[in-house]
Structures are given as structure tokens and as C-alpha cells.
PDB file of C-alpha atoms in Angstrom:
ATOM      1  CA  UNK A   1     190.124 122.859  67.995  1.00 94.00           C
ATOM      2  CA  UNK A   2     188.819 125.364  70.483  1.00 96.00           C
ATOM      3  CA  UNK A   3     188.764 123.624  73.855  1.00 96.00           C
ATOM      4  CA  UNK A   4     188.232 126.542  76.209  1.00 97.00           C
ATOM      5  CA  UNK A   5     187.755 130.287  76.185  1.00 98.00           C
ATOM      6  CA  UNK A   6     187.619 133.093  78.690  1.00 98.00           C
ATOM      7  CA  UNK A   7     185.910 136.373  77.856  1.00 98.00           C
ATOM      8  CA  UNK A   8     186.995 139.398  79.893  1.00 98.00           C
ATOM      9  CA  UNK A   9     186.773 143.196  79.669  1.00 98.00           C
ATOM     10  CA  UNK A  10     189.863 145.349  79.344  1.00 98.00           C
ATOM     11  CA  UNK A  11     189.531 148.558  81.401  1.00 96.00           C
ATOM     12  CA  UNK A  12     192.852 149.697  82.915  1.00 95.00           C
ATOM     13  CA  UNK A  13     190.942 150.090  86.190  1.00 94.00           C
ATOM     14  CA  UNK A  14     191.065 146.304  86.579  1.00 95.00           C
ATOM     15  CA  UNK A  15     194.624 146.871  87.794  1.00 95.00           C
ATOM     16  CA  UNK A  16     194.273 147.883  91.466  1.00 93.00           C
ATOM     17  CA  UNK A  17     197.207 150.280  91.303  1.00 91.00           C
ATOM     18  CA  UNK A  18     195.549 152.127  88.439  1.00 90.00           C
ATOM     19  CA  UNK A  19     192.167 152.305  90.167  1.00 85.00           C
ATOM     20  CA  UNK A  20     193.651 153.626  93.422  1.00 87.00           C
ATOM     21  CA  UNK A  21     191.028 154.118  96.147  1.00 86.00           C
ATOM     22  CA  UNK A  22     188.330 152.862  93.767  1.00 81.00           C
ATOM     23  CA  UNK A  23     190.019 149.456  93.387  1.00 84.00           C
ATOM     24  CA  UNK A  24     187.584 147.629  95.750  1.00 92.00           C
ATOM     25  CA  UNK A  25     184.681 148.613  93.484  1.00 92.00           C
ATOM     26  CA  UNK A  26     185.969 146.141  90.884  1.00 95.00           C
ATOM     27  CA  UNK A  27     186.989 143.339  93.250  1.00 96.00           C
ATOM     28  CA  UNK A  28     184.119 141.075  92.125  1.00 97.00           C
ATOM     29  CA  UNK A  29     184.826 141.725  88.448  1.00 97.00           C
ATOM     30  CA  UNK A  30     188.533 141.063  88.976  1.00 97.00           C
ATOM     31  CA  UNK A  31     187.757 137.789  90.780  1.00 98.00           C
ATOM     32  CA  UNK A  32     185.457 136.698  87.943  1.00 98.00           C
ATOM     33  CA  UNK A  33     188.219 137.369  85.410  1.00 98.00           C
ATOM     34  CA  UNK A  34     190.699 135.377  87.488  1.00 98.00           C
ATOM     35  CA  UNK A  35     188.272 132.464  87.678  1.00 98.00           C
ATOM     36  CA  UNK A  36     187.710 132.435  83.914  1.00 98.00           C
ATOM     37  CA  UNK A  37     191.417 132.734  83.105  1.00 98.00           C
ATOM     38  CA  UNK A  38     192.418 129.879  85.413  1.00 98.00           C
ATOM     39  CA  UNK A  39     190.261 127.548  83.314  1.00 97.00           C
ATOM     40  CA  UNK A  40     192.500 128.136  80.282  1.00 98.00           C
ATOM     41  CA  UNK A  41     195.390 126.165  81.725  1.00 95.00           C
ATOM     42  CA  UNK A  42     196.619 122.931  80.166  1.00 93.00           C
ATOM     43  CA  UNK A  43     196.125 123.416  76.416  1.00 95.00           C
ATOM     44  CA  UNK A  44     198.486 123.262  73.442  1.00 96.00           C
ATOM     45  CA  UNK A  45     198.049 126.896  72.417  1.00 97.00           C
ATOM     46  CA  UNK A  46     196.856 129.942  74.333  1.00 98.00           C
ATOM     47  CA  UNK A  47     195.947 132.973  72.221  1.00 98.00           C
ATOM     48  CA  UNK A  48     194.920 136.369  73.573  1.00 98.00           C
ATOM     49  CA  UNK A  49     192.518 138.129  71.181  1.00 98.00           C
ATOM     50  CA  UNK A  50     191.550 141.774  71.511  1.00 98.00           C
ATOM     51  CA  UNK A  51     190.640 144.853  69.554  1.00 98.00           C
ATOM     52  CA  UNK A  52     193.298 147.095  68.079  1.00 98.00           C
ATOM     53  CA  UNK A  53     193.895 149.570  65.273  1.00 97.00           C
ATOM     54  CA  UNK A  54     194.650 146.750  62.803  1.00 98.00           C
ATOM     55  CA  UNK A  55     194.387 142.971  62.515  1.00 98.00           C
ATOM     56  CA  UNK A  56     197.774 141.436  63.169  1.00 98.00           C
ATOM     57  CA  UNK A  57     199.684 139.055  65.407  1.00 98.00           C
ATOM     58  CA  UNK A  58     202.358 140.575  67.625  1.00 96.00           C
ATOM     59  CA  UNK A  59     205.883 139.226  67.781  1.00 91.00           C
ATOM     60  CA  UNK A  60     207.317 137.544  70.847  1.00 88.00           C
ATOM     61  CA  UNK A  61     209.272 140.680  71.780  1.00 88.00           C
ATOM     62  CA  UNK A  62     206.134 142.826  72.111  1.00 93.00           C
ATOM     63  CA  UNK A  63     205.668 144.317  75.551  1.00 94.00           C
ATOM     64  CA  UNK A  64     202.734 145.208  77.770  1.00 95.00           C
ATOM     65  CA  UNK A  65     202.576 148.676  79.282  1.00 94.00           C
ATOM     66  CA  UNK A  66     200.130 150.817  81.241  1.00 94.00           C
ATOM     67  CA  UNK A  67     202.196 153.992  81.144  1.00 92.00           C
ATOM     68  CA  UNK A  68     199.668 155.735  78.842  1.00 93.00           C
ATOM     69  CA  UNK A  69     197.104 155.162  81.617  1.00 91.00           C
ATOM     70  CA  UNK A  70     199.136 156.641  84.433  1.00 91.00           C
ATOM     71  CA  UNK A  71     200.854 153.569  85.850  1.00 91.00           C
ATOM     72  CA  UNK A  72     204.588 152.991  85.551  1.00 91.00           C
ATOM     73  CA  UNK A  73     204.182 149.299  84.689  1.00 91.00           C
ATOM     74  CA  UNK A  74     205.874 147.673  81.708  1.00 91.00           C
ATOM     75  CA  UNK A  75     206.705 143.984  81.159  1.00 88.00           C
ATOM     76  CA  UNK A  76     209.324 143.093  80.205  1.00 81.00           C
ATOM     77  CA  UNK A  77     211.040 146.063  81.792  1.00 68.00           C
ATOM     78  CA  UNK A  78     214.082 146.078  79.503  1.00 66.00           C
ATOM     79  CA  UNK A  79     212.349 147.012  76.234  1.00 66.00           C
ATOM     80  CA  UNK A  80     214.869 147.139  73.410  1.00 61.00           C
ATOM     81  CA  UNK A  81     215.248 147.664  69.692  1.00 60.00           C
ATOM     82  CA  UNK A  82     212.160 147.412  67.510  1.00 63.00           C
ATOM     83  CA  UNK A  83     209.913 145.902  70.189  1.00 83.00           C
ATOM     84  CA  UNK A  84     206.323 147.162  70.014  1.00 93.00           C
ATOM     85  CA  UNK A  85     203.787 147.908  72.707  1.00 95.00           C
ATOM     86  CA  UNK A  86     200.666 145.756  72.763  1.00 97.00           C
ATOM     87  CA  UNK A  87     197.352 147.617  72.424  1.00 97.00           C
ATOM     88  CA  UNK A  88     195.330 148.075  75.609  1.00 98.00           C
ATOM     89  CA  UNK A  89     193.127 145.012  75.113  1.00 98.00           C
ATOM     90  CA  UNK A  90     196.129 142.703  74.741  1.00 98.00           C
ATOM     91  CA  UNK A  91     198.044 144.455  77.524  1.00 97.00           C
ATOM     92  CA  UNK A  92     195.180 143.736  79.900  1.00 98.00           C
ATOM     93  CA  UNK A  93     195.079 140.133  78.683  1.00 98.00           C
ATOM     94  CA  UNK A  94     198.806 139.912  79.403  1.00 97.00           C
ATOM     95  CA  UNK A  95     198.191 141.291  82.894  1.00 97.00           C
ATOM     96  CA  UNK A  96     195.414 138.768  83.606  1.00 98.00           C
ATOM     97  CA  UNK A  97     197.581 135.851  82.453  1.00 97.00           C
ATOM     98  CA  UNK A  98     200.519 137.046  84.570  1.00 95.00           C
ATOM     99  CA  UNK A  99     198.279 137.064  87.654  1.00 95.00           C
ATOM    100  CA  UNK A 100     197.682 133.348  87.140  1.00 96.00           C
ATOM    101  CA  UNK A 101     201.209 132.440  86.014  1.00 95.00           C
ATOM    102  CA  UNK A 102     199.963 131.508  82.543  1.00 95.00           C
ATOM    103  CA  UNK A 103     201.751 134.075  80.405  1.00 91.00           C
ATOM    104  CA  UNK A 104     204.631 131.939  79.153  1.00 92.00           C
ATOM    105  CA  UNK A 105     204.216 131.009  75.505  1.00 94.00           C
ATOM    106  CA  UNK A 106     200.948 132.865  74.954  1.00 97.00           C
ATOM    107  CA  UNK A 107     200.343 134.436  71.549  1.00 97.00           C
ATOM    108  CA  UNK A 108     198.824 137.877  71.053  1.00 98.00           C
ATOM    109  CA  UNK A 109     196.412 138.510  68.193  1.00 98.00           C
ATOM    110  CA  UNK A 110     194.801 141.890  67.562  1.00 98.00           C
ATOM    111  CA  UNK A 111     191.662 142.259  65.467  1.00 98.00           C
ATOM    112  CA  UNK A 112     190.744 145.621  63.979  1.00 98.00           C
ATOM    113  CA  UNK A 113     187.820 147.186  65.804  1.00 98.00           C
ATOM    114  CA  UNK A 114     186.113 147.854  62.475  1.00 98.00           C
ATOM    115  CA  UNK A 115     186.800 144.529  60.753  1.00 98.00           C
ATOM    116  CA  UNK A 116     183.611 143.156  59.147  1.00 98.00           C
ATOM    117  CA  UNK A 117     182.073 140.055  60.749  1.00 98.00           C
ATOM    118  CA  UNK A 118     183.204 137.617  58.059  1.00 98.00           C
ATOM    119  CA  UNK A 119     186.845 138.596  58.499  1.00 98.00           C
ATOM    120  CA  UNK A 120     186.517 138.166  62.256  1.00 98.00           C
ATOM    121  CA  UNK A 121     184.867 134.764  61.841  1.00 98.00           C
ATOM    122  CA  UNK A 122     187.562 133.661  59.384  1.00 98.00           C
ATOM    123  CA  UNK A 123     190.295 134.681  61.818  1.00 98.00           C
ATOM    124  CA  UNK A 124     188.579 132.682  64.548  1.00 98.00           C
ATOM    125  CA  UNK A 125     188.405 129.594  62.362  1.00 97.00           C
ATOM    126  CA  UNK A 126     192.117 129.945  61.563  1.00 97.00           C
ATOM    127  CA  UNK A 127     193.033 130.243  65.242  1.00 98.00           C
ATOM    128  CA  UNK A 128     190.921 127.200  66.116  1.00 97.00           C
ATOM    129  CA  UNK A 129     192.899 124.940  63.761  1.00 96.00           C
ATOM    130  CA  UNK A 130     196.311 126.311  64.774  1.00 96.00           C
ATOM    131  CA  UNK A 131     196.774 123.529  67.381  1.00 96.00           C
ATOM    132  CA  UNK A 132     195.024 120.394  68.583  1.00 95.00           C
ATOM    133  CA  UNK A 133     193.789 122.042  71.785  1.00 96.00           C
ATOM    134  CA  UNK A 134     193.364 125.805  71.572  1.00 97.00           C
ATOM    135  CA  UNK A 135     192.400 128.154  74.399  1.00 98.00           C
ATOM    136  CA  UNK A 136     191.374 131.762  73.751  1.00 98.00           C
ATOM    137  CA  UNK A 137     191.421 134.712  76.119  1.00 98.00           C
ATOM    138  CA  UNK A 138     189.016 137.121  74.431  1.00 99.00           C
ATOM    139  CA  UNK A 139     189.249 140.722  75.607  1.00 98.00           C
ATOM    140  CA  UNK A 140     186.404 143.140  74.932  1.00 98.00           C
ATOM    141  CA  UNK A 141     184.235 145.754  76.646  1.00 98.00           C
ATOM    142  CA  UNK A 142     180.516 146.074  76.136  1.00 98.00           C
ATOM    143  CA  UNK A 143     178.739 149.324  75.369  1.00 98.00           C
ATOM    144  CA  UNK A 144     180.254 152.549  76.692  1.00 97.00           C
ATOM    145  CA  UNK A 145     176.877 154.315  76.492  1.00 97.00           C
ATOM    146  CA  UNK A 146     175.075 152.849  79.494  1.00 96.00           C
ATOM    147  CA  UNK A 147     174.745 156.149  81.420  1.00 95.00           C
ATOM    148  CA  UNK A 148     174.587 159.916  80.962  1.00 92.00           C
ATOM    149  CA  UNK A 149     178.199 160.227  82.074  1.00 85.00           C
ATOM    150  CA  UNK A 150     181.260 159.917  79.827  1.00 79.00           C
ATOM    151  CA  UNK A 151     182.834 158.097  78.119  1.00 85.00           C
ATOM    152  CA  UNK A 152     179.873 157.645  75.834  1.00 80.00           C
ATOM    153  CA  UNK A 153     176.676 159.265  77.202  1.00 89.00           C
ATOM    154  CA  UNK A 154     173.390 157.400  77.292  1.00 96.00           C
ATOM    155  CA  UNK A 155     172.032 155.465  74.321  1.00 97.00           C
ATOM    156  CA  UNK A 156     168.764 153.636  74.986  1.00 97.00           C
ATOM    157  CA  UNK A 157     169.971 150.762  72.803  1.00 98.00           C
ATOM    158  CA  UNK A 158     173.081 150.161  74.910  1.00 98.00           C
ATOM    159  CA  UNK A 159     171.597 148.099  77.747  1.00 97.00           C
ATOM    160  CA  UNK A 160     169.587 145.802  75.435  1.00 98.00           C
ATOM    161  CA  UNK A 161     172.701 145.344  73.299  1.00 98.00           C
ATOM    162  CA  UNK A 162     174.747 144.252  76.306  1.00 98.00           C
ATOM    163  CA  UNK A 163     171.918 142.028  77.513  1.00 98.00           C
ATOM    164  CA  UNK A 164     171.966 140.253  74.159  1.00 98.00           C
ATOM    165  CA  UNK A 165     175.715 139.737  74.300  1.00 98.00           C
ATOM    166  CA  UNK A 166     175.535 138.538  77.904  1.00 98.00           C
ATOM    167  CA  UNK A 167     172.875 136.019  76.943  1.00 98.00           C
ATOM    168  CA  UNK A 168     174.960 134.764  74.019  1.00 98.00           C
ATOM    169  CA  UNK A 169     178.053 134.428  76.195  1.00 98.00           C
ATOM    170  CA  UNK A 170     176.076 132.597  78.871  1.00 98.00           C
ATOM    171  CA  UNK A 171     174.740 130.072  76.324  1.00 96.00           C
ATOM    172  CA  UNK A 172     177.858 129.699  74.152  1.00 96.00           C
ATOM    173  CA  UNK A 173     175.657 131.021  71.351  1.00 97.00           C
ATOM    174  CA  UNK A 174     178.200 131.555  68.594  1.00 97.00           C
ATOM    175  CA  UNK A 175     175.477 132.330  66.045  1.00 96.00           C
ATOM    176  CA  UNK A 176     174.207 135.262  68.121  1.00 98.00           C
ATOM    177  CA  UNK A 177     177.720 136.658  68.456  1.00 98.00           C
ATOM    178  CA  UNK A 178     178.360 136.180  64.752  1.00 98.00           C
ATOM    179  CA  UNK A 179     175.204 138.160  64.026  1.00 98.00           C
ATOM    180  CA  UNK A 180     176.178 141.270  66.006  1.00 98.00           C
ATOM    181  CA  UNK A 181     175.653 144.317  63.801  1.00 98.00           C
ATOM    182  CA  UNK A 182     178.848 146.356  63.296  1.00 98.00           C
ATOM    183  CA  UNK A 183     176.883 149.584  62.836  1.00 98.00           C
ATOM    184  CA  UNK A 184     174.902 149.223  66.052  1.00 98.00           C
ATOM    185  CA  UNK A 185     178.011 148.051  67.871  1.00 98.00           C
ATOM    186  CA  UNK A 186     179.799 151.188  66.736  1.00 98.00           C
ATOM    187  CA  UNK A 187     176.877 153.413  67.733  1.00 97.00           C
ATOM    188  CA  UNK A 188     176.773 152.057  71.291  1.00 97.00           C
ATOM    189  CA  UNK A 189     180.595 152.036  71.433  1.00 97.00           C
ATOM    190  CA  UNK A 190     180.950 148.314  72.137  1.00 98.00           C
ATOM    191  CA  UNK A 191     184.701 147.723  71.881  1.00 98.00           C
ATOM    192  CA  UNK A 192     184.387 143.939  72.086  1.00 98.00           C
ATOM    193  CA  UNK A 193     182.310 143.234  68.955  1.00 98.00           C
ATOM    194  CA  UNK A 194     185.156 142.148  66.666  1.00 98.00           C
ATOM    195  CA  UNK A 195     186.888 140.023  69.319  1.00 99.00           C
ATOM    196  CA  UNK A 196     183.611 138.299  70.246  1.00 99.00           C
ATOM    197  CA  UNK A 197     183.083 137.435  66.596  1.00 98.00           C
ATOM    198  CA  UNK A 198     186.575 135.904  66.439  1.00 98.00           C
ATOM    199  CA  UNK A 199     185.426 133.677  69.312  1.00 98.00           C
ATOM    200  CA  UNK A 200     182.283 132.809  67.367  1.00 98.00           C
ATOM    201  CA  UNK A 201     184.358 131.721  64.381  1.00 97.00           C
ATOM    202  CA  UNK A 202     186.645 129.596  66.536  1.00 97.00           C
ATOM    203  CA  UNK A 203     183.695 127.942  68.270  1.00 96.00           C
ATOM    204  CA  UNK A 204     182.193 126.889  64.940  1.00 91.00           C
ATOM    205  CA  UNK A 205     185.183 124.686  64.121  1.00 81.00           C
ATOM    206  CA  UNK A 206     185.562 121.060  65.188  1.00 62.00           C
ATOM    207  CA  UNK A 207     182.605 119.889  67.217  1.00 59.00           C
ATOM    208  CA  UNK A 208     180.860 123.231  66.772  1.00 65.00           C
ATOM    209  CA  UNK A 209     179.449 125.573  69.387  1.00 63.00           C
ATOM    210  CA  UNK A 210     176.770 123.053  70.357  1.00 68.00           C
ATOM    211  CA  UNK A 211     179.474 120.973  72.043  1.00 86.00           C
ATOM    212  CA  UNK A 212     180.508 123.890  74.272  1.00 93.00           C
ATOM    213  CA  UNK A 213     179.209 124.645  77.731  1.00 95.00           C
ATOM    214  CA  UNK A 214     179.224 128.186  79.067  1.00 97.00           C
ATOM    215  CA  UNK A 215     178.991 130.146  82.287  1.00 98.00           C
ATOM    216  CA  UNK A 216     178.404 133.870  82.562  1.00 98.00           C
ATOM    217  CA  UNK A 217     180.516 134.952  85.529  1.00 98.00           C
ATOM    218  CA  UNK A 218     179.916 138.716  85.555  1.00 98.00           C
ATOM    219  CA  UNK A 219     177.602 141.262  83.952  1.00 98.00           C
ATOM    220  CA  UNK A 220     178.247 144.749  85.323  1.00 96.00           C
ATOM    221  CA  UNK A 221     178.284 148.383  84.222  1.00 96.00           C
ATOM    222  CA  UNK A 222     179.752 150.265  87.184  1.00 91.00           C
ATOM    223  CA  UNK A 223     180.930 153.297  85.218  1.00 93.00           C
ATOM    224  CA  UNK A 224     178.445 153.296  82.371  1.00 95.00           C
ATOM    225  CA  UNK A 225     180.457 150.696  80.431  1.00 96.00           C
ATOM    226  CA  UNK A 226     179.346 147.081  80.094  1.00 98.00           C
ATOM    227  CA  UNK A 227     181.820 144.597  81.570  1.00 98.00           C
ATOM    228  CA  UNK A 228     181.110 140.928  80.787  1.00 98.00           C
ATOM    229  CA  UNK A 229     183.019 137.850  81.950  1.00 98.00           C
ATOM    230  CA  UNK A 230     182.309 134.350  80.683  1.00 98.00           C
ATOM    231  CA  UNK A 231     183.914 130.930  80.462  1.00 98.00           C
ATOM    232  CA  UNK A 232     183.387 128.406  77.659  1.00 98.00           C
ATOM    233  CA  UNK A 233     184.628 124.824  77.640  1.00 96.00           C
ATOM    234  CA  UNK A 234     184.303 121.762  75.467  1.00 91.00           C
ATOM    235  CA  UNK A 235     183.655 118.245  76.786  1.00 73.00           C
ATOM    236  CA  UNK A 236     187.009 116.696  77.560  1.00 56.00           C
ATOM    237  CA  UNK A 237     188.532 120.134  78.194  1.00 49.00           C
ATOM    238  CA  UNK A 238     189.848 121.458  81.509  1.00 43.00           C
ATOM    239  CA  UNK A 239     187.551 121.464  84.525  1.00 40.00           C
TER     240      UNK A 239
END
């Protein structure tokens, strides 16, 4: 059963060394992520869920790396054999867990960015019954079309889209997340849609989403991309 969840964005700029002189601009967002992730401690299974090119679980020898983003950071450092790199969303989840000392034993599950909602919901339900007390770290950015600047250029639908997601995350409204339209999500370049719908599927298991409490910890768009942080917990879960 899903006991707790943290929802975080996955820009490489969350890592201070990657952001350089701009690192202080994301201090509040980073602190919100840390707060949400700390609440995942003390469960039977911790699964990091994030978008990727295909839906699959990564093996234990997968590694996290930010080398494609200009930072010589790879964990573990002695990558060998057929080990695979985690996609960016899961790499950033790995990094957030390492900051809190929670990385040991975590599982890493990618969901294809273009998976239809029902497949995402089904995956969430499967993850929720994989252990008695399941915690999810759900990695996903909001719209990348919040301003005239790259990466996405302005789309008037982008801000309302992110507002709707923020409201759903702040209410633990799994139905609203489940109802996100893949076409609109693609148009506004919202990278988190599939991962958020995995969360919706997981929340529907057991006591259902109505038994969850939620807190929206951050809602920002500093570079024209929506960054949302939220924490969900079930009665009897961690404080």
C-alpha cells in the first residue's frame, strides 16, 4: 500500500555544482525537495519513478550520472560491464535520496513519457501492492512553455495546466492527475505527466486517495519551466 510519496522536479540545475553562480536561485526549491524526500524514510519499499524513453525497471547495477549535463559526477564511480545509466529523472531522484542518506535499497522505475494514462495507472497499482508499506519518489517537471524563452516558448495553456497539477498535488487529488490529457501535456511539454499518473494509480490502491493528506511545498517557474514539489502521506505513515 502506498504510505507516502514525494513529488519533485528533475532539472540538473538542482545540483548546485551544475548551476554554478545561479545555484542560490534554486535554494528554496532544493530545500522543498529535501523536506519532501525526508518524509519517505521508514517504509518497506522505496521506489523512484520518473519519465524515460521506455517503461522499465532498472537493475541494481544501474548508475546515476550528470556527465551529459556538464558535471563530472557518477555514482557509483567504478561503472563496469553491462551497467546502464539511469535516465535524467531517475538520476536526479538518486541524487535527492543520496542527500538524505536514503539511497540504499531504493528501486528505480522508468515510465515512458508517452505511455497512455491507463498503462501509467496500472503500473502505479502494481507498485502499490509490491510491499506492505510503499513510498514513492515521483520525479517530473511541469510545463516547459511558461515563457517566451527556450526551452519551450510561451503557450497560453501552460500556466493553467501547471496550476491544475499544483492544485491536484496539494489536495492529493488522484482523479485529477489520472485525468491529465496526454495530448495537452505533450503540447505544453510537461515532462511529469506519466509519472504523476503512476502516482495516481498507486494512490487508488488500499485505502484510496481519500485517506491521503497532502502538502504543496513549492510551485515555481524560474526559467519558464514549472517546478512542483509536494508531499503525500497516509494516516499511520511517517510524520
